[in-house]
Short mmCIF file of C-alpha atoms and ligand atoms in Angstrom, two decimals:
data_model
loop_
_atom_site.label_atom_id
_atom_site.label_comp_id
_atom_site.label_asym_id
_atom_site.label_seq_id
_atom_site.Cartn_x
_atom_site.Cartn_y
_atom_site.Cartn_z
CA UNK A 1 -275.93 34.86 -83.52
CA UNK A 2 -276.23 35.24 -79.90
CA UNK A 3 -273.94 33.14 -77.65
CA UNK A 4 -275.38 33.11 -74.11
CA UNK A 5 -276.35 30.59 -72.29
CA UNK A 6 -278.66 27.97 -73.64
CA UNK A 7 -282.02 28.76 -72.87
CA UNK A 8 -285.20 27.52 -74.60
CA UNK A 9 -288.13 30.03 -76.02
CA UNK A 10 -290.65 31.48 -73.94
CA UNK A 11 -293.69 28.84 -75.01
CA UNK A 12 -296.22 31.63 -75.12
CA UNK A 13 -295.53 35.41 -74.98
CA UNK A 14 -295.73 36.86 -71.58
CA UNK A 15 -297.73 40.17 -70.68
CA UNK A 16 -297.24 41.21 -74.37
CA UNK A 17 -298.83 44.31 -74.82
CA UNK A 18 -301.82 44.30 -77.96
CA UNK A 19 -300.29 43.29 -81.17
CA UNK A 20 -296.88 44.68 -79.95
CA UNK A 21 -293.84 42.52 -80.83
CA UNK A 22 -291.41 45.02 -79.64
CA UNK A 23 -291.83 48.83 -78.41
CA UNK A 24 -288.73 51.34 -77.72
CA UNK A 25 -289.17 54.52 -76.07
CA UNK A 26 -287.04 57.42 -75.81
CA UNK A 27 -284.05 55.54 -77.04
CA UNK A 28 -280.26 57.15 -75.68
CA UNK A 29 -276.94 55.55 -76.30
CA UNK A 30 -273.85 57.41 -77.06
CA UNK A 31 -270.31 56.02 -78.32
CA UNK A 32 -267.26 57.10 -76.98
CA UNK A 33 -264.42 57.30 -79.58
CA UNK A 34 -260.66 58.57 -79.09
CA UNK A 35 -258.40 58.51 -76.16
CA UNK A 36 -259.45 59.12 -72.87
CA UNK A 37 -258.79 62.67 -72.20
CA UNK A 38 -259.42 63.77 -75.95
CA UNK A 39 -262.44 61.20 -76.43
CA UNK A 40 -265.68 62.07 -77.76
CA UNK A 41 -268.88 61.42 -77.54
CA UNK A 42 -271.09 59.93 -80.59
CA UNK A 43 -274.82 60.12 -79.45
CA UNK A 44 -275.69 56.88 -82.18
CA UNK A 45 -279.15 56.74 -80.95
CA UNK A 46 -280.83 60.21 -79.81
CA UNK A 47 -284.32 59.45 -78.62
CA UNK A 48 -285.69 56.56 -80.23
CA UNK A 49 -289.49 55.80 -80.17
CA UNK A 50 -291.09 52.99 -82.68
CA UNK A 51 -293.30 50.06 -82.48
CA UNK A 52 -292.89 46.57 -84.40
CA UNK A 53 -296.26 44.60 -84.47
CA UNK A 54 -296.54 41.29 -84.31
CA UNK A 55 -295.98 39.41 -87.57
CA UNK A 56 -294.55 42.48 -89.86
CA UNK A 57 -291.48 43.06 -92.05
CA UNK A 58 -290.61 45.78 -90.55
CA UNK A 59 -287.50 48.18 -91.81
CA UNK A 60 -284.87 50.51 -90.22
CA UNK A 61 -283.62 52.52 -93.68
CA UNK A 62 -280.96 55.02 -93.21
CA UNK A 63 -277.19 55.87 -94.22
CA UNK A 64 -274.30 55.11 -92.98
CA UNK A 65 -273.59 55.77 -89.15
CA UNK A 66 -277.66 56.87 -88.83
CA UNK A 67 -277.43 54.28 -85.73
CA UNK A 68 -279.23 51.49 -87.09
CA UNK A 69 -276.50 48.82 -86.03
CA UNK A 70 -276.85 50.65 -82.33
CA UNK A 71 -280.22 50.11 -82.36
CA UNK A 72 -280.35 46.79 -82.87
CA UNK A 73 -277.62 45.89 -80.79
CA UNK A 74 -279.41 47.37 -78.06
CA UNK A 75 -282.71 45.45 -78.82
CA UNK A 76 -280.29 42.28 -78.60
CA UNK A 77 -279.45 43.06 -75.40
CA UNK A 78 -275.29 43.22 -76.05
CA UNK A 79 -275.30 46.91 -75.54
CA UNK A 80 -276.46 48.80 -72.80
CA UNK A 81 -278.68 51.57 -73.62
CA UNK A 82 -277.70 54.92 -71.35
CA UNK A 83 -281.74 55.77 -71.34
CA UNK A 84 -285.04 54.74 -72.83
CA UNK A 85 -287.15 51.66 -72.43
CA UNK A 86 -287.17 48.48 -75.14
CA UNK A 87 -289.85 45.79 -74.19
CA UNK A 88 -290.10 42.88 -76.35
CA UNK A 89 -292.68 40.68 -76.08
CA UNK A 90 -293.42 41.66 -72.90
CA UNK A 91 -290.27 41.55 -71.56
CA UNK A 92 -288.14 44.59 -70.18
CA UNK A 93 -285.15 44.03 -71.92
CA UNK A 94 -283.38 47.07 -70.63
CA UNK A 95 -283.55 45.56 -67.02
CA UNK A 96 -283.17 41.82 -68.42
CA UNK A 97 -280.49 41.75 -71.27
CA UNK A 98 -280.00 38.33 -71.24
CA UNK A 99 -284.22 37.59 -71.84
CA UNK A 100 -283.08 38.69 -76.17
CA UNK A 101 -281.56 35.58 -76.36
CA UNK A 102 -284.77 33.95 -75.62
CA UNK A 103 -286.66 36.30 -77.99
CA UNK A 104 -284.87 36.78 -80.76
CA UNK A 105 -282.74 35.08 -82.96
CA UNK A 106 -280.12 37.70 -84.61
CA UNK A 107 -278.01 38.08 -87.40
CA UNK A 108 -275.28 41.02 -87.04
CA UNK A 109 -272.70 42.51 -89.54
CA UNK A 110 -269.91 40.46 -88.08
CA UNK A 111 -269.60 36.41 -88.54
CA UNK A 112 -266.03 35.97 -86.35
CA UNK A 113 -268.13 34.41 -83.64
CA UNK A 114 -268.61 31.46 -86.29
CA UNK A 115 -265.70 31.62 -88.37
CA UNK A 116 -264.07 28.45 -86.99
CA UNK A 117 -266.82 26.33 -87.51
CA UNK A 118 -268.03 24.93 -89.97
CA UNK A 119 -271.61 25.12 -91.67
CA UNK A 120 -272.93 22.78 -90.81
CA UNK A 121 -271.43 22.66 -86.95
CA UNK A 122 -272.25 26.74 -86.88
CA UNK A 123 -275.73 25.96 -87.96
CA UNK A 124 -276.14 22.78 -85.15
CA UNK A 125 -274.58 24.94 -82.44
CA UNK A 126 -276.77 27.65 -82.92
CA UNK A 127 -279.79 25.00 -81.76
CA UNK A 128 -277.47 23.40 -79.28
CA UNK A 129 -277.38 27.10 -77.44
CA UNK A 130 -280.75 27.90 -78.15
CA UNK A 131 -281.48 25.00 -75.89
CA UNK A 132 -282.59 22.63 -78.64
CA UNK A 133 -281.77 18.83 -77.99
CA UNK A 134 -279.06 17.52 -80.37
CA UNK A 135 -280.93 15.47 -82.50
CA UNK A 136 -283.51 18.73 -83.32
CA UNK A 137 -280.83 20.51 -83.43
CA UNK A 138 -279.48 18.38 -86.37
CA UNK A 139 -282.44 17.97 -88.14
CA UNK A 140 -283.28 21.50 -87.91
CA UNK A 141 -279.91 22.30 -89.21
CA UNK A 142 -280.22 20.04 -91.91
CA UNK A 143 -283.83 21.04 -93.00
CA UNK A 144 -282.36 24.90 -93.03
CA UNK A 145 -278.79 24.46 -94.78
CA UNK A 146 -281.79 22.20 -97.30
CA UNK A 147 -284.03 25.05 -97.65
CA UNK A 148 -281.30 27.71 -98.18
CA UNK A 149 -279.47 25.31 -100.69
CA UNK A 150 -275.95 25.63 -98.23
CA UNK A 151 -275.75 21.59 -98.14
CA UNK A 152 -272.56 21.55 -100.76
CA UNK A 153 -270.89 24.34 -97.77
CA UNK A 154 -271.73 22.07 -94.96
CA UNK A 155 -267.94 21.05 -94.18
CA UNK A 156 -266.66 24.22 -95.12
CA UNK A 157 -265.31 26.73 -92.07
CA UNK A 158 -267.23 29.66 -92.34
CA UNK A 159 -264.67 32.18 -91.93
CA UNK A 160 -263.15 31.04 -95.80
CA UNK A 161 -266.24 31.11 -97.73
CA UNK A 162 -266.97 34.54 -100.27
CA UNK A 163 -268.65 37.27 -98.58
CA UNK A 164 -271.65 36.59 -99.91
CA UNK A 165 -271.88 32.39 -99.03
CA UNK A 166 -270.71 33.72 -95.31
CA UNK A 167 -273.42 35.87 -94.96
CA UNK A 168 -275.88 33.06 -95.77
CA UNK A 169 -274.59 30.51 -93.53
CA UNK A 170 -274.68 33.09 -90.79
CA UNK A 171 -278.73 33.63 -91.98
CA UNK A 172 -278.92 29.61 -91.39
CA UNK A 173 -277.38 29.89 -88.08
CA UNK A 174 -279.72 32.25 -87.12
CA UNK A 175 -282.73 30.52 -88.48
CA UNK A 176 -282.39 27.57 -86.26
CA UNK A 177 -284.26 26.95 -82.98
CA UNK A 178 -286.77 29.29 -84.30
CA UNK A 179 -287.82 32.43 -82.66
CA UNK A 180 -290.50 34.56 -82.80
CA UNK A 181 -288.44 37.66 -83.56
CA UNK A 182 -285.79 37.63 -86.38
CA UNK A 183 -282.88 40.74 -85.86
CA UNK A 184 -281.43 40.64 -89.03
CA UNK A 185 -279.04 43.36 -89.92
CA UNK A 186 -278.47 44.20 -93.50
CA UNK A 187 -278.46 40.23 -94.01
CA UNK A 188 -278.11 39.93 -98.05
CA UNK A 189 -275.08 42.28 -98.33
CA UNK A 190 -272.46 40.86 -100.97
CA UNK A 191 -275.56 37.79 -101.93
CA UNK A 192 -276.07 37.02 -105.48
CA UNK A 193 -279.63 37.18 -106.44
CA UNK A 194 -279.79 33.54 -105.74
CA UNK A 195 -279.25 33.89 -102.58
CA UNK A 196 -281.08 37.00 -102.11
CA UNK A 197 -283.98 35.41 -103.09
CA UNK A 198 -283.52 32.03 -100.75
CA UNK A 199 -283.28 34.28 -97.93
CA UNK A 200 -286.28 36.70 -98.61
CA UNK A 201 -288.54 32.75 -99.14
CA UNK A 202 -286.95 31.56 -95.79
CA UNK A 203 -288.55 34.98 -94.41
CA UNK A 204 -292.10 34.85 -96.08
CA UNK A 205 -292.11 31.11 -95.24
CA UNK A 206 -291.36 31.46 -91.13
CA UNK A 207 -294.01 34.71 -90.98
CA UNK A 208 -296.35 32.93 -92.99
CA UNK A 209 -296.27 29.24 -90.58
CA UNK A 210 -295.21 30.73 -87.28
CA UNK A 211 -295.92 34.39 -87.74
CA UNK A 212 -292.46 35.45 -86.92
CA UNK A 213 -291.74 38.70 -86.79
CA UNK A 214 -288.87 40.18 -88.55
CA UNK A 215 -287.27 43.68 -88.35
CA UNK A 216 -284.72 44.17 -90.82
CA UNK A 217 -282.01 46.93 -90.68
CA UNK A 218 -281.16 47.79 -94.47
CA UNK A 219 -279.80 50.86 -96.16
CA UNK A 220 -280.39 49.37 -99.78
CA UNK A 221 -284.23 52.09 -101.27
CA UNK A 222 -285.26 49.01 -103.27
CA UNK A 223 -284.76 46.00 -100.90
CA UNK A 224 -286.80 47.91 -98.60
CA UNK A 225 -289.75 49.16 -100.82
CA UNK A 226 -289.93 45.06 -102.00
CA UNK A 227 -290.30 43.48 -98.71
CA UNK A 228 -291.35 46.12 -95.75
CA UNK A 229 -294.81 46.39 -94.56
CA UNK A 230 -293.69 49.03 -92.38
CA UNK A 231 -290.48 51.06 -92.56
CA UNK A 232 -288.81 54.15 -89.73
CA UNK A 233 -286.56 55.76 -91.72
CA UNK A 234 -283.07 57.14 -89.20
CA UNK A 235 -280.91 60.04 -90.18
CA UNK A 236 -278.29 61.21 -87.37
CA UNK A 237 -279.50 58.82 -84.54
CA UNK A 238 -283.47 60.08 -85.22
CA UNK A 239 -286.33 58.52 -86.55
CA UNK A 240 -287.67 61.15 -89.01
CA UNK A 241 -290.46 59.02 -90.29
CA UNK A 242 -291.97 55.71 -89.94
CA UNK A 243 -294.55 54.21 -92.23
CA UNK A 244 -295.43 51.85 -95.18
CA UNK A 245 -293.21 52.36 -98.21
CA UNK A 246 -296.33 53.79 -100.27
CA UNK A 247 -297.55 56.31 -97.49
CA UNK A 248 -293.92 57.15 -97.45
CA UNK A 249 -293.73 58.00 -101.00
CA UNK A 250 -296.91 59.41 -101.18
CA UNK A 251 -294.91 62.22 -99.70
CA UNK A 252 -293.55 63.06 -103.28
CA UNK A 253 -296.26 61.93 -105.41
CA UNK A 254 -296.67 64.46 -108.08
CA UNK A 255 -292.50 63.99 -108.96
CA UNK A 256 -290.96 62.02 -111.15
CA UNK A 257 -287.43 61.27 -111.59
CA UNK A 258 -285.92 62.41 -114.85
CA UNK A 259 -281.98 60.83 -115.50
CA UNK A 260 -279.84 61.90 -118.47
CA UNK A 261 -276.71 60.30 -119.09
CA UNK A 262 -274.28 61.57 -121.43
CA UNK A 263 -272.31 60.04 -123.77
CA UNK A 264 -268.86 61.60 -122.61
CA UNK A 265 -270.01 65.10 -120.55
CA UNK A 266 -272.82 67.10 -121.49
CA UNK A 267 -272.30 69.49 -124.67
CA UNK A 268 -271.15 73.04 -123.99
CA UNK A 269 -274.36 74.41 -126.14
CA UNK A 270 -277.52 73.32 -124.11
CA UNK A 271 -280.87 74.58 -124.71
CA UNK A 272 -282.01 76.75 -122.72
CA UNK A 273 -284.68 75.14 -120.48
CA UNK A 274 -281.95 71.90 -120.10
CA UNK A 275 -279.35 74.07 -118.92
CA UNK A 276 -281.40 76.45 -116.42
CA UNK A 277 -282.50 73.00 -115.09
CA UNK A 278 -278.96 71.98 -114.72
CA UNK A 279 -278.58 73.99 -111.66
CA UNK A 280 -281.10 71.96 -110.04
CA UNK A 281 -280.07 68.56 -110.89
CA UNK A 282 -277.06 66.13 -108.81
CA UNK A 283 -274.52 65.56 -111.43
CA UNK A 284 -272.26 62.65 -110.73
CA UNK A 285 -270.22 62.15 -114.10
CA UNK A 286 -271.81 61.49 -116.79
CA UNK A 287 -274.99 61.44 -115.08
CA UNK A 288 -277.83 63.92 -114.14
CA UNK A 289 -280.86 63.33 -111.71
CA UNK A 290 -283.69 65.96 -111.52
CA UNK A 291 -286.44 65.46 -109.53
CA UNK A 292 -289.46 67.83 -111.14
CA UNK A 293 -292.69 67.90 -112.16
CA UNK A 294 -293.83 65.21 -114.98
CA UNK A 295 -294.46 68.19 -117.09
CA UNK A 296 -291.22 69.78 -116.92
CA UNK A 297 -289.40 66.33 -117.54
CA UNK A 298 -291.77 65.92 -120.60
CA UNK A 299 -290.51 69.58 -121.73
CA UNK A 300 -286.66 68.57 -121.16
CA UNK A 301 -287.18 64.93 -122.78
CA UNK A 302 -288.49 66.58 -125.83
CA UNK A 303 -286.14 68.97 -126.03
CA UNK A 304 -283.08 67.46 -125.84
CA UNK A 305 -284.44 64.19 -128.16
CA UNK A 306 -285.64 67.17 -131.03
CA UNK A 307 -282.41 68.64 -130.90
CA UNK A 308 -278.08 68.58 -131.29
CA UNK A 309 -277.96 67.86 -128.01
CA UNK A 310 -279.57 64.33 -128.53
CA UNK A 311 -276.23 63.57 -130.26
CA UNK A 312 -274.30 63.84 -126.72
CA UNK A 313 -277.42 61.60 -125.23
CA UNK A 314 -276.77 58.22 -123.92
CA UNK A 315 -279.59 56.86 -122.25
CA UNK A 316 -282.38 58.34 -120.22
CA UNK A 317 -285.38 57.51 -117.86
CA UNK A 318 -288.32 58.44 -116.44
CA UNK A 319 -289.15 56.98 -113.18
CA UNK A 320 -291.71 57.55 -110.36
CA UNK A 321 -290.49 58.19 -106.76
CA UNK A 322 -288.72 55.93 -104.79
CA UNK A 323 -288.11 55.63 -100.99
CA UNK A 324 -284.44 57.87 -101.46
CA UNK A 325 -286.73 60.79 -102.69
CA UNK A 326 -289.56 60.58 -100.14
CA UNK A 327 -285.86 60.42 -98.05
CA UNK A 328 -284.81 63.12 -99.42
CA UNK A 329 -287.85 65.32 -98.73
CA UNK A 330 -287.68 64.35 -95.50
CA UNK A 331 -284.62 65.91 -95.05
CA UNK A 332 -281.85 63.25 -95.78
CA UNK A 333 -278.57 63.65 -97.66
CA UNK A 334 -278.11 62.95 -101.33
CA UNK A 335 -276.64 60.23 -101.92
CA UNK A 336 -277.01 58.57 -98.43
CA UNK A 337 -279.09 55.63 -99.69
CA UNK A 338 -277.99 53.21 -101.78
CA UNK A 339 -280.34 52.44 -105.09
N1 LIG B 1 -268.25 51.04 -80.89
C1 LIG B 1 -268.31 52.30 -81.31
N2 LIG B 1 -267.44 53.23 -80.85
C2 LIG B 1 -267.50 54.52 -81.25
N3 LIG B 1 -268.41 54.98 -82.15
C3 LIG B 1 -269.29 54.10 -82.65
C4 LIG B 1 -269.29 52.71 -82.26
N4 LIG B 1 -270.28 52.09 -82.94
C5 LIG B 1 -270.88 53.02 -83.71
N5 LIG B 1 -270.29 54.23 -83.53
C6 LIG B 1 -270.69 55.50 -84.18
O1 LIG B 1 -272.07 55.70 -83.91
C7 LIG B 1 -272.74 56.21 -85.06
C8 LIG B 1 -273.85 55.23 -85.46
O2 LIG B 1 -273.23 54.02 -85.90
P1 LIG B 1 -274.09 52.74 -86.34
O3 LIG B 1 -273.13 51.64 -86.62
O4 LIG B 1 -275.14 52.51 -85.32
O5 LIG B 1 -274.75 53.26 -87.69
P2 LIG B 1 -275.49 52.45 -88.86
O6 LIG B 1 -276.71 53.24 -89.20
O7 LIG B 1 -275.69 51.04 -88.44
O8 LIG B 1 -274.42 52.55 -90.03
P3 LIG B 1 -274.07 51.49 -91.23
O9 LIG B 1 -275.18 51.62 -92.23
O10 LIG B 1 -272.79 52.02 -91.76
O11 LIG B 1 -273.96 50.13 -90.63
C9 LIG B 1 -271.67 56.39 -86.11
O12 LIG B 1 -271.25 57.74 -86.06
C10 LIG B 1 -270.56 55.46 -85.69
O13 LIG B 1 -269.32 55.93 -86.12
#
């Protein structure tokens, strides 16, 4: 949520350029981290160019510490970027930090802002600050904590709720006093599928009647091949490629996924094409991942089913590319996206 001071949305979108919602360019912000003297410097985001258009579910993907959370926090206007331009809506947001509030309604990793309140009160005050009068504030709370099925929460503080039921009534708060851009960063960590699914409706519902715009900061491959038109993929503070999911994994089309999983390890006696592919696949356990040609995992499916080894065999699947592998091609570490 953002917490300055109340202000009500722009009524119309001012100088907006084409079908731009929001447009960074040559993005620069570094962290300091230590003591001063032996303190270093984290460059988070290291040149930063990408476009959101108007309307679009549109995705920053990428691991841990890729500076997606910078980004955003940037866009938001609560961190200063040290160079580059970010115009949202028209609006030079670099020069007018305070204009996001206006613009955007945003959902960050951390709820402590709301953690006194209450549901119901976090959800109202949200409205109150967004300039809304208090009676729309209330009945836009109470239409949103309806919609997102929060209404048995309502007089519950937020800050001793689950993780999951937190993160939901933060997604309310941010919902109300509707904006035409929706920051929402990794918003359905910790939700049961429940809730998952109430907050990808309470998306599709606001882009479909008010064409809100929604960028969406998620390291999770198959949240983000579900619900991004458009996705920039981040490793180490860069965007190394931005596209739709399918153009994206067009990148590997040809590969499949092959996945054995032993029963306890994988027997000592393999045959021969299994084991000479062994070198090539990630082990993690019991588990092997190969990524090869559908002939090849034909081969090694046949041959381990005909033979002893099928004994030591578990479970195994074939599956077509996913966003981690176009990732991966790209560059990216194993293991650096979550499935
Ligand atoms: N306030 C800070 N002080 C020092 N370093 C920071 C700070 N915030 C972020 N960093 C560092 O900047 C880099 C980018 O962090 P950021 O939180 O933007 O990544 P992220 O892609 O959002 O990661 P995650 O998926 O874990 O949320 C990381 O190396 C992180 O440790």
């Amino acid at each position: 949520m953002s917490t300055q001071t109340p202000q009500r949305a722009p009524q119309a979108p001012e100088r907006a350029r084409g079908d731009a919602c929001c447009t960074v360019r040559g993005l620069v912000k570094s962290h300091r981290s230590g003591r001063r003297g032996r303190s270093t410097e984290i460059r988070a985001n290291d040149g930063i160019s990408l476009e959101v258009r108007r309307g679009e579910i549109f995705g920053l993907l990428g691991p841990n510490g890729a500076g997606k959370s910078t980004l955003v926090r940037q866009l938001t206007g609560l961190l200063r970027p040290d160079a580059g331009a970010i115009d949202i809506l028209g609006h030079d947001i670099v020069a007018h930090p305070e204009r996001a509030a206006r613009l955007l309604g945003y959902l960050g990793q951390e709820s402590t802002a709301l953690d006194e309140l209450t549901v119901a009160l976090a959800a109202e005050t949200s409205g109150r600050l967004r300039g809304l009068p208090v009676r729309q504030a209330r009945s836009e709370r109470d239409a949103v904590l309806a919609e997102l099925g929060l209404e048995t929460l309502a007089d519950r503080p937020v800050g001793r709720l689950s993780g999951g039921q937190r993160r939901l009534a933060c997604f309310a708060a941010a919902l109300v006093g509707e904006r035409p851009l929706l920051v929402l960063d990794e918003p359905t960590t910790g939700m049961d599928p429940v809730a998952r699914r109430a907050v990808w409706a309470a998306v599709d519902r606001r882009r479909a009647d008010h064409g809100t715009t929604v960028l969406l900061v998620t390291h999770n491959v198959i949240e983000a091949e579900t619900v991004l038109d458009r996705v920039a993929v981040l490793d180490a503070g860069r965007v190394i490629a931005c596209d739709t999911p399918g153009r994206l994994k067009a990148l590997v089309d040809g590969r499949v996924r092959l996945e054995l999983v032993w029963r306890d390890q994988a027997p000592a006696e393999l045959p021969p094409a299994v084991a000479a592919a062994a070198s090539r696949a990630r082990i993690a356990g019991r588990r092997w991942t190969l990524r090869t040609t559908p002939e090849e995992a034909r081969e090694l499916v046949a041959v381990v089913t005909a033979g002893p080894a099928f004994a030591a065999l578990d479970d195994f699947t074939l599956a077509t590319p996913t966003l981690e592998d176009a990732y991966l091609e790209l560059g990216g570490r194993e293991g650096g996206l979550a499935q």
